[in-house]
Amino acid sequence: MIPVNKLVEVFYTMLGWPYASPVTNGPAGIDCSGLCSMAYLLCGISIWRDSELKEGYPIHPAHVSDMRVGDLVYFPGHVALYLGNGEYIHSTARAGDNGVVINSFYPDSPLYRPDLPKQITAVGSYFARREAT
């Protein structure tokens, strides 16, 4: 099993990459699921490359209330990695961000993005500890 800090480290190396369509994926640009799948792959783990949980891959459902560092957070058509302290890293095409950025679920943070916290559809974890029911 990969250490969670190694996974987070890999995500941070992609901070600032521009957003691009799913066919690009690399330093020239990357989309949200490309970011997550590439970071995991660089750590030796092959995950489903889409913005939803898929049975048969090593990301398993987790409780939103027990979200931990390294968990994937799913939204309609979007996925991000939870960094802890209410922050997450993702690739977005949203005007003003347009690339790999860090945002926050907390309204009092300058990194707050108000549209995503209300839209969480699932949380998935590679790290064994619990499953959603």
Short mmCIF file of N, CA and C in Angstrom, two decimals:
data_model
loop_
_atom_site.label_atom_id
_atom_site.label_comp_id
_atom_site.label_asym_id
_atom_site.label_seq_id
_atom_site.Cartn_x
_atom_site.Cartn_y
_atom_site.Cartn_z
N MET A 1 0.84 -1.18 0.00
CA MET A 1 0.00 0.00 0.00
C MET A 1 0.89 1.25 0.00
N ILE A 2 0.53 2.21 -0.82
CA ILE A 2 1.30 3.45 -0.89
C ILE A 2 1.03 4.32 0.33
N PRO A 3 2.02 5.04 0.82
CA PRO A 3 1.76 5.97 1.92
C PRO A 3 0.96 7.17 1.39
N VAL A 4 0.00 7.63 2.16
CA VAL A 4 -0.86 8.73 1.73
C VAL A 4 -0.04 10.00 1.45
N ASN A 5 1.02 10.23 2.23
CA ASN A 5 1.82 11.44 2.00
C ASN A 5 2.52 11.40 0.64
N LYS A 6 2.90 10.23 0.15
CA LYS A 6 3.52 10.09 -1.18
C LYS A 6 2.50 10.45 -2.25
N LEU A 7 1.27 9.98 -2.10
CA LEU A 7 0.21 10.27 -3.05
C LEU A 7 -0.04 11.78 -3.11
N VAL A 8 -0.18 12.41 -1.96
CA VAL A 8 -0.43 13.86 -1.90
C VAL A 8 0.73 14.62 -2.53
N GLU A 9 1.93 14.17 -2.27
CA GLU A 9 3.13 14.78 -2.86
C GLU A 9 3.06 14.78 -4.39
N VAL A 10 2.64 13.68 -4.96
CA VAL A 10 2.52 13.57 -6.41
C VAL A 10 1.48 14.57 -6.93
N PHE A 11 0.36 14.69 -6.24
CA PHE A 11 -0.67 15.65 -6.65
C PHE A 11 -0.09 17.07 -6.65
N TYR A 12 0.66 17.41 -5.62
CA TYR A 12 1.24 18.75 -5.51
C TYR A 12 2.20 19.05 -6.67
N THR A 13 2.86 18.03 -7.22
CA THR A 13 3.77 18.28 -8.34
C THR A 13 3.02 18.76 -9.58
N MET A 14 1.71 18.51 -9.63
CA MET A 14 0.91 18.90 -10.79
C MET A 14 0.16 20.22 -10.57
N LEU A 15 0.31 20.80 -9.40
CA LEU A 15 -0.33 22.07 -9.09
C LEU A 15 0.09 23.12 -10.12
N GLY A 16 -0.87 23.81 -10.69
CA GLY A 16 -0.59 24.83 -11.68
C GLY A 16 -0.66 24.36 -13.12
N TRP A 17 -0.71 23.05 -13.36
CA TRP A 17 -0.87 22.58 -14.73
C TRP A 17 -2.19 23.13 -15.26
N PRO A 18 -2.26 23.52 -16.52
CA PRO A 18 -3.51 24.03 -17.07
C PRO A 18 -4.53 22.91 -17.26
N TYR A 19 -5.79 23.31 -17.34
CA TYR A 19 -6.85 22.36 -17.63
C TYR A 19 -6.81 22.02 -19.11
N ALA A 20 -7.11 20.79 -19.45
CA ALA A 20 -7.23 20.37 -20.85
C ALA A 20 -8.25 19.25 -20.95
N SER A 21 -8.69 18.99 -22.14
CA SER A 21 -9.65 17.91 -22.36
C SER A 21 -9.02 16.57 -22.00
N PRO A 22 -9.83 15.55 -21.80
CA PRO A 22 -9.32 14.23 -21.42
C PRO A 22 -8.31 13.62 -22.38
N VAL A 23 -8.25 14.06 -23.61
CA VAL A 23 -7.30 13.45 -24.55
C VAL A 23 -5.88 14.00 -24.41
N THR A 24 -5.70 15.10 -23.70
CA THR A 24 -4.38 15.72 -23.59
C THR A 24 -3.57 15.08 -22.47
N ASN A 25 -3.92 15.34 -21.24
CA ASN A 25 -3.33 14.79 -20.02
C ASN A 25 -1.81 14.68 -19.98
N GLY A 26 -1.21 15.71 -19.49
CA GLY A 26 0.23 15.82 -19.29
C GLY A 26 0.53 17.24 -18.86
N PRO A 27 1.80 17.62 -18.76
CA PRO A 27 2.14 18.98 -18.31
C PRO A 27 1.50 20.09 -19.15
N ALA A 28 1.15 19.79 -20.41
CA ALA A 28 0.50 20.78 -21.27
C ALA A 28 -0.95 21.00 -20.86
N GLY A 29 -1.51 20.11 -20.06
CA GLY A 29 -2.88 20.23 -19.61
C GLY A 29 -3.45 18.90 -19.17
N ILE A 30 -4.40 18.97 -18.23
CA ILE A 30 -4.96 17.74 -17.67
C ILE A 30 -6.37 18.02 -17.14
N ASP A 31 -7.25 17.04 -17.25
CA ASP A 31 -8.59 17.20 -16.70
C ASP A 31 -8.64 16.55 -15.31
N CYS A 32 -9.79 16.62 -14.66
CA CYS A 32 -9.90 16.17 -13.26
C CYS A 32 -9.63 14.68 -13.07
N SER A 33 -10.25 13.85 -13.88
CA SER A 33 -10.04 12.41 -13.71
C SER A 33 -8.66 11.99 -14.20
N GLY A 34 -8.13 12.72 -15.19
CA GLY A 34 -6.76 12.47 -15.63
C GLY A 34 -5.77 12.77 -14.54
N LEU A 35 -5.99 13.87 -13.81
CA LEU A 35 -5.14 14.23 -12.68
C LEU A 35 -5.13 13.12 -11.64
N CYS A 36 -6.31 12.67 -11.25
CA CYS A 36 -6.40 11.64 -10.21
C CYS A 36 -5.81 10.31 -10.68
N SER A 37 -6.17 9.89 -11.90
CA SER A 37 -5.65 8.60 -12.36
C SER A 37 -4.14 8.65 -12.60
N MET A 38 -3.62 9.77 -13.11
CA MET A 38 -2.19 9.87 -13.35
C MET A 38 -1.41 9.88 -12.03
N ALA A 39 -1.88 10.62 -11.05
CA ALA A 39 -1.19 10.68 -9.77
C ALA A 39 -1.16 9.30 -9.11
N TYR A 40 -2.27 8.59 -9.15
CA TYR A 40 -2.30 7.24 -8.59
C TYR A 40 -1.37 6.32 -9.38
N LEU A 41 -1.40 6.43 -10.71
CA LEU A 41 -0.57 5.58 -11.55
C LEU A 41 0.92 5.82 -11.27
N LEU A 42 1.30 7.08 -11.04
CA LEU A 42 2.68 7.39 -10.70
C LEU A 42 3.10 6.77 -9.36
N CYS A 43 2.09 6.40 -8.56
CA CYS A 43 2.35 5.70 -7.29
C CYS A 43 2.16 4.19 -7.44
N GLY A 44 1.95 3.73 -8.68
CA GLY A 44 1.84 2.30 -8.95
C GLY A 44 0.45 1.72 -8.82
N ILE A 45 -0.58 2.58 -8.75
CA ILE A 45 -1.96 2.11 -8.58
C ILE A 45 -2.79 2.53 -9.78
N SER A 46 -3.46 1.57 -10.41
CA SER A 46 -4.34 1.85 -11.54
C SER A 46 -5.77 1.99 -11.03
N ILE A 47 -6.35 3.20 -11.18
CA ILE A 47 -7.72 3.43 -10.74
C ILE A 47 -8.60 3.72 -11.95
N TRP A 48 -9.91 3.67 -11.76
CA TRP A 48 -10.87 3.98 -12.81
C TRP A 48 -10.71 5.44 -13.19
N ARG A 49 -10.56 5.72 -14.46
CA ARG A 49 -10.33 7.08 -14.94
C ARG A 49 -11.63 7.72 -15.36
N ASP A 50 -12.40 8.12 -14.36
CA ASP A 50 -13.66 8.80 -14.61
C ASP A 50 -14.09 9.46 -13.30
N SER A 51 -15.15 10.21 -13.35
CA SER A 51 -15.60 10.94 -12.16
C SER A 51 -16.69 10.18 -11.41
N GLU A 52 -16.49 8.88 -11.27
CA GLU A 52 -17.42 8.05 -10.49
C GLU A 52 -16.68 6.82 -9.97
N LEU A 53 -17.21 6.25 -8.91
CA LEU A 53 -16.66 5.01 -8.38
C LEU A 53 -17.03 3.87 -9.32
N LYS A 54 -16.12 2.93 -9.49
CA LYS A 54 -16.38 1.79 -10.36
C LYS A 54 -15.92 0.52 -9.66
N GLU A 55 -16.82 -0.42 -9.53
CA GLU A 55 -16.50 -1.70 -8.90
C GLU A 55 -15.40 -2.40 -9.69
N GLY A 56 -14.52 -3.08 -8.96
CA GLY A 56 -13.43 -3.81 -9.60
C GLY A 56 -12.12 -3.04 -9.61
N TYR A 57 -12.15 -1.80 -9.14
CA TYR A 57 -10.95 -0.97 -9.05
C TYR A 57 -10.65 -0.73 -7.57
N PRO A 58 -9.44 -0.31 -7.24
CA PRO A 58 -9.04 -0.25 -5.82
C PRO A 58 -9.56 0.95 -5.01
N ILE A 59 -10.45 1.75 -5.56
CA ILE A 59 -11.06 2.83 -4.79
C ILE A 59 -12.42 2.34 -4.31
N HIS A 60 -12.62 2.34 -2.99
CA HIS A 60 -13.84 1.80 -2.40
C HIS A 60 -14.67 2.89 -1.75
N PRO A 61 -15.99 2.74 -1.72
CA PRO A 61 -16.85 3.75 -1.10
C PRO A 61 -16.45 4.02 0.35
N ALA A 62 -16.53 5.29 0.72
CA ALA A 62 -16.24 5.71 2.09
C ALA A 62 -17.31 6.70 2.52
N HIS A 63 -17.43 6.90 3.81
CA HIS A 63 -18.40 7.84 4.35
C HIS A 63 -17.93 9.28 4.14
N VAL A 64 -18.81 10.13 3.68
CA VAL A 64 -18.49 11.55 3.52
C VAL A 64 -18.08 12.13 4.87
N SER A 65 -18.74 11.71 5.93
CA SER A 65 -18.45 12.24 7.27
C SER A 65 -17.09 11.78 7.80
N ASP A 66 -16.49 10.80 7.15
CA ASP A 66 -15.19 10.28 7.58
C ASP A 66 -14.12 10.52 6.51
N MET A 67 -14.31 11.57 5.72
CA MET A 67 -13.36 11.88 4.65
C MET A 67 -11.98 12.13 5.25
N ARG A 68 -10.97 11.51 4.63
CA ARG A 68 -9.60 11.64 5.13
C ARG A 68 -8.65 12.00 4.00
N VAL A 69 -7.48 12.48 4.37
CA VAL A 69 -6.45 12.84 3.40
C VAL A 69 -6.22 11.66 2.46
N GLY A 70 -6.20 11.95 1.17
CA GLY A 70 -5.97 10.92 0.17
C GLY A 70 -7.23 10.34 -0.43
N ASP A 71 -8.39 10.66 0.14
CA ASP A 71 -9.65 10.16 -0.42
C ASP A 71 -10.02 10.95 -1.67
N LEU A 72 -10.70 10.29 -2.58
CA LEU A 72 -11.22 10.97 -3.76
C LEU A 72 -12.63 11.45 -3.44
N VAL A 73 -12.93 12.66 -3.87
CA VAL A 73 -14.25 13.26 -3.64
C VAL A 73 -14.90 13.42 -5.00
N TYR A 74 -16.10 12.86 -5.14
CA TYR A 74 -16.81 12.86 -6.41
C TYR A 74 -17.97 13.85 -6.40
N PHE A 75 -18.12 14.54 -7.52
CA PHE A 75 -19.18 15.49 -7.76
C PHE A 75 -19.79 15.11 -9.12
N PRO A 76 -20.92 15.68 -9.51
CA PRO A 76 -21.44 15.35 -10.84
C PRO A 76 -20.43 15.75 -11.93
N GLY A 77 -19.87 14.77 -12.63
CA GLY A 77 -18.92 15.01 -13.70
C GLY A 77 -17.57 15.54 -13.26
N HIS A 78 -17.20 15.35 -12.00
CA HIS A 78 -15.95 15.93 -11.49
C HIS A 78 -15.40 15.07 -10.35
N VAL A 79 -14.07 15.11 -10.16
CA VAL A 79 -13.43 14.37 -9.07
C VAL A 79 -12.24 15.18 -8.58
N ALA A 80 -11.96 15.06 -7.27
CA ALA A 80 -10.86 15.79 -6.63
C ALA A 80 -10.23 14.89 -5.57
N LEU A 81 -9.05 15.28 -5.08
CA LEU A 81 -8.40 14.55 -3.99
C LEU A 81 -8.47 15.41 -2.74
N TYR A 82 -8.93 14.81 -1.64
CA TYR A 82 -9.03 15.53 -0.37
C TYR A 82 -7.66 15.63 0.28
N LEU A 83 -7.27 16.87 0.65
CA LEU A 83 -5.97 17.14 1.25
C LEU A 83 -6.02 17.26 2.77
N GLY A 84 -7.21 17.32 3.34
CA GLY A 84 -7.36 17.53 4.78
C GLY A 84 -7.67 18.99 5.08
N ASN A 85 -8.10 19.25 6.28
CA ASN A 85 -8.45 20.61 6.72
C ASN A 85 -9.43 21.31 5.77
N GLY A 86 -10.31 20.54 5.17
CA GLY A 86 -11.33 21.10 4.29
C GLY A 86 -10.85 21.43 2.89
N GLU A 87 -9.59 21.16 2.57
CA GLU A 87 -9.05 21.51 1.26
C GLU A 87 -8.96 20.30 0.33
N TYR A 88 -9.08 20.57 -0.96
CA TYR A 88 -8.98 19.53 -1.97
C TYR A 88 -8.26 20.08 -3.19
N ILE A 89 -7.62 19.19 -3.94
CA ILE A 89 -6.90 19.57 -5.14
C ILE A 89 -7.60 18.92 -6.33
N HIS A 90 -7.74 19.69 -7.41
CA HIS A 90 -8.45 19.18 -8.59
C HIS A 90 -8.07 20.00 -9.80
N SER A 91 -8.42 19.52 -10.97
CA SER A 91 -8.22 20.26 -12.21
C SER A 91 -9.58 20.76 -12.67
N THR A 92 -9.67 22.05 -12.89
CA THR A 92 -10.95 22.66 -13.21
C THR A 92 -10.83 23.59 -14.40
N ALA A 93 -11.90 23.68 -15.18
CA ALA A 93 -11.96 24.60 -16.31
C ALA A 93 -12.70 25.87 -15.92
N ARG A 94 -13.05 26.00 -14.66
CA ARG A 94 -13.81 27.16 -14.20
C ARG A 94 -13.01 28.45 -14.44
N ALA A 95 -13.68 29.44 -14.96
CA ALA A 95 -13.03 30.73 -15.23
C ALA A 95 -12.38 31.26 -13.96
N GLY A 96 -11.15 31.71 -14.08
CA GLY A 96 -10.41 32.25 -12.94
C GLY A 96 -9.51 31.22 -12.29
N ASP A 97 -9.84 29.95 -12.43
CA ASP A 97 -8.99 28.87 -11.90
C ASP A 97 -8.23 28.24 -13.06
N ASN A 98 -8.98 27.59 -13.95
CA ASN A 98 -8.48 26.99 -15.19
C ASN A 98 -7.19 26.20 -15.03
N GLY A 99 -7.26 25.12 -14.27
CA GLY A 99 -6.13 24.23 -14.14
C GLY A 99 -6.15 23.51 -12.80
N VAL A 100 -4.99 22.98 -12.41
CA VAL A 100 -4.88 22.25 -11.15
C VAL A 100 -4.70 23.27 -10.03
N VAL A 101 -5.70 23.29 -9.15
CA VAL A 101 -5.74 24.26 -8.06
C VAL A 101 -6.17 23.58 -6.76
N ILE A 102 -6.01 24.31 -5.68
CA ILE A 102 -6.51 23.87 -4.38
C ILE A 102 -7.68 24.77 -4.02
N ASN A 103 -8.78 24.15 -3.60
CA ASN A 103 -9.94 24.87 -3.11
C ASN A 103 -10.32 24.33 -1.74
N SER A 104 -11.29 24.99 -1.11
CA SER A 104 -11.70 24.62 0.24
C SER A 104 -13.21 24.42 0.30
N PHE A 105 -13.63 23.53 1.18
CA PHE A 105 -15.05 23.34 1.46
C PHE A 105 -15.55 24.37 2.48
N TYR A 106 -14.66 25.10 3.13
CA TYR A 106 -15.02 26.00 4.23
C TYR A 106 -15.25 27.43 3.74
N PRO A 107 -16.44 27.97 4.00
CA PRO A 107 -16.78 29.33 3.54
C PRO A 107 -15.85 30.43 4.07
N ASP A 108 -15.22 30.23 5.20
CA ASP A 108 -14.34 31.27 5.74
C ASP A 108 -12.92 31.23 5.15
N SER A 109 -12.66 30.30 4.26
CA SER A 109 -11.35 30.19 3.62
C SER A 109 -11.29 31.04 2.34
N PRO A 110 -10.16 31.68 2.07
CA PRO A 110 -10.04 32.41 0.80
C PRO A 110 -10.04 31.46 -0.42
N LEU A 111 -9.86 30.17 -0.18
CA LEU A 111 -9.86 29.17 -1.25
C LEU A 111 -11.24 28.54 -1.46
N TYR A 112 -12.25 29.06 -0.75
CA TYR A 112 -13.59 28.49 -0.81
C TYR A 112 -14.18 28.57 -2.21
N ARG A 113 -14.76 27.47 -2.63
CA ARG A 113 -15.49 27.40 -3.89
C ARG A 113 -16.91 26.97 -3.54
N PRO A 114 -17.88 27.88 -3.58
CA PRO A 114 -19.21 27.61 -3.05
C PRO A 114 -20.04 26.57 -3.80
N ASP A 115 -19.74 26.31 -5.06
CA ASP A 115 -20.60 25.41 -5.82
C ASP A 115 -20.37 23.93 -5.53
N LEU A 116 -19.17 23.53 -5.15
CA LEU A 116 -18.88 22.09 -5.02
C LEU A 116 -19.27 21.44 -3.69
N PRO A 117 -19.12 22.08 -2.53
CA PRO A 117 -19.44 21.39 -1.28
C PRO A 117 -20.85 20.79 -1.23
N LYS A 118 -21.81 21.43 -1.84
CA LYS A 118 -23.20 20.96 -1.82
C LYS A 118 -23.46 19.85 -2.82
N GLN A 119 -22.49 19.57 -3.68
CA GLN A 119 -22.71 18.62 -4.77
C GLN A 119 -21.96 17.29 -4.62
N ILE A 120 -21.38 17.01 -3.48
CA ILE A 120 -20.65 15.75 -3.32
C ILE A 120 -21.60 14.58 -3.54
N THR A 121 -21.23 13.70 -4.45
CA THR A 121 -22.05 12.52 -4.73
C THR A 121 -21.49 11.27 -4.07
N ALA A 122 -20.17 11.25 -3.83
CA ALA A 122 -19.54 10.07 -3.22
C ALA A 122 -18.14 10.44 -2.75
N VAL A 123 -17.62 9.59 -1.87
CA VAL A 123 -16.22 9.65 -1.45
C VAL A 123 -15.67 8.26 -1.65
N GLY A 124 -14.47 8.17 -2.18
CA GLY A 124 -13.84 6.88 -2.39
C GLY A 124 -12.45 6.87 -1.78
N SER A 125 -12.05 5.73 -1.25
CA SER A 125 -10.75 5.62 -0.60
C SER A 125 -9.99 4.39 -1.08
N TYR A 126 -8.73 4.59 -1.29
CA TYR A 126 -7.82 3.48 -1.57
C TYR A 126 -7.34 2.87 -0.26
N PHE A 127 -7.35 3.67 0.76
CA PHE A 127 -6.79 3.30 2.06
C PHE A 127 -7.82 2.58 2.90
N ALA A 128 -7.53 1.32 3.26
CA ALA A 128 -8.46 0.48 3.98
C ALA A 128 -8.76 1.03 5.36
N ARG A 129 -10.06 1.14 5.69
CA ARG A 129 -10.47 1.53 7.04
C ARG A 129 -11.96 1.42 7.25
N ARG A 130 -12.76 1.66 6.20
CA ARG A 130 -14.20 1.62 6.36
C ARG A 130 -14.87 1.58 5.00
N GLU A 131 -16.12 1.22 4.97
CA GLU A 131 -16.91 1.24 3.74
C GLU A 131 -18.22 1.93 4.04
N ALA A 132 -18.74 2.63 3.06
CA ALA A 132 -20.05 3.27 3.20
C ALA A 132 -21.13 2.21 3.19
N THR A 133 -22.20 2.48 3.88
CA THR A 133 -23.33 1.55 3.89
C THR A 133 -24.56 2.19 3.32
#
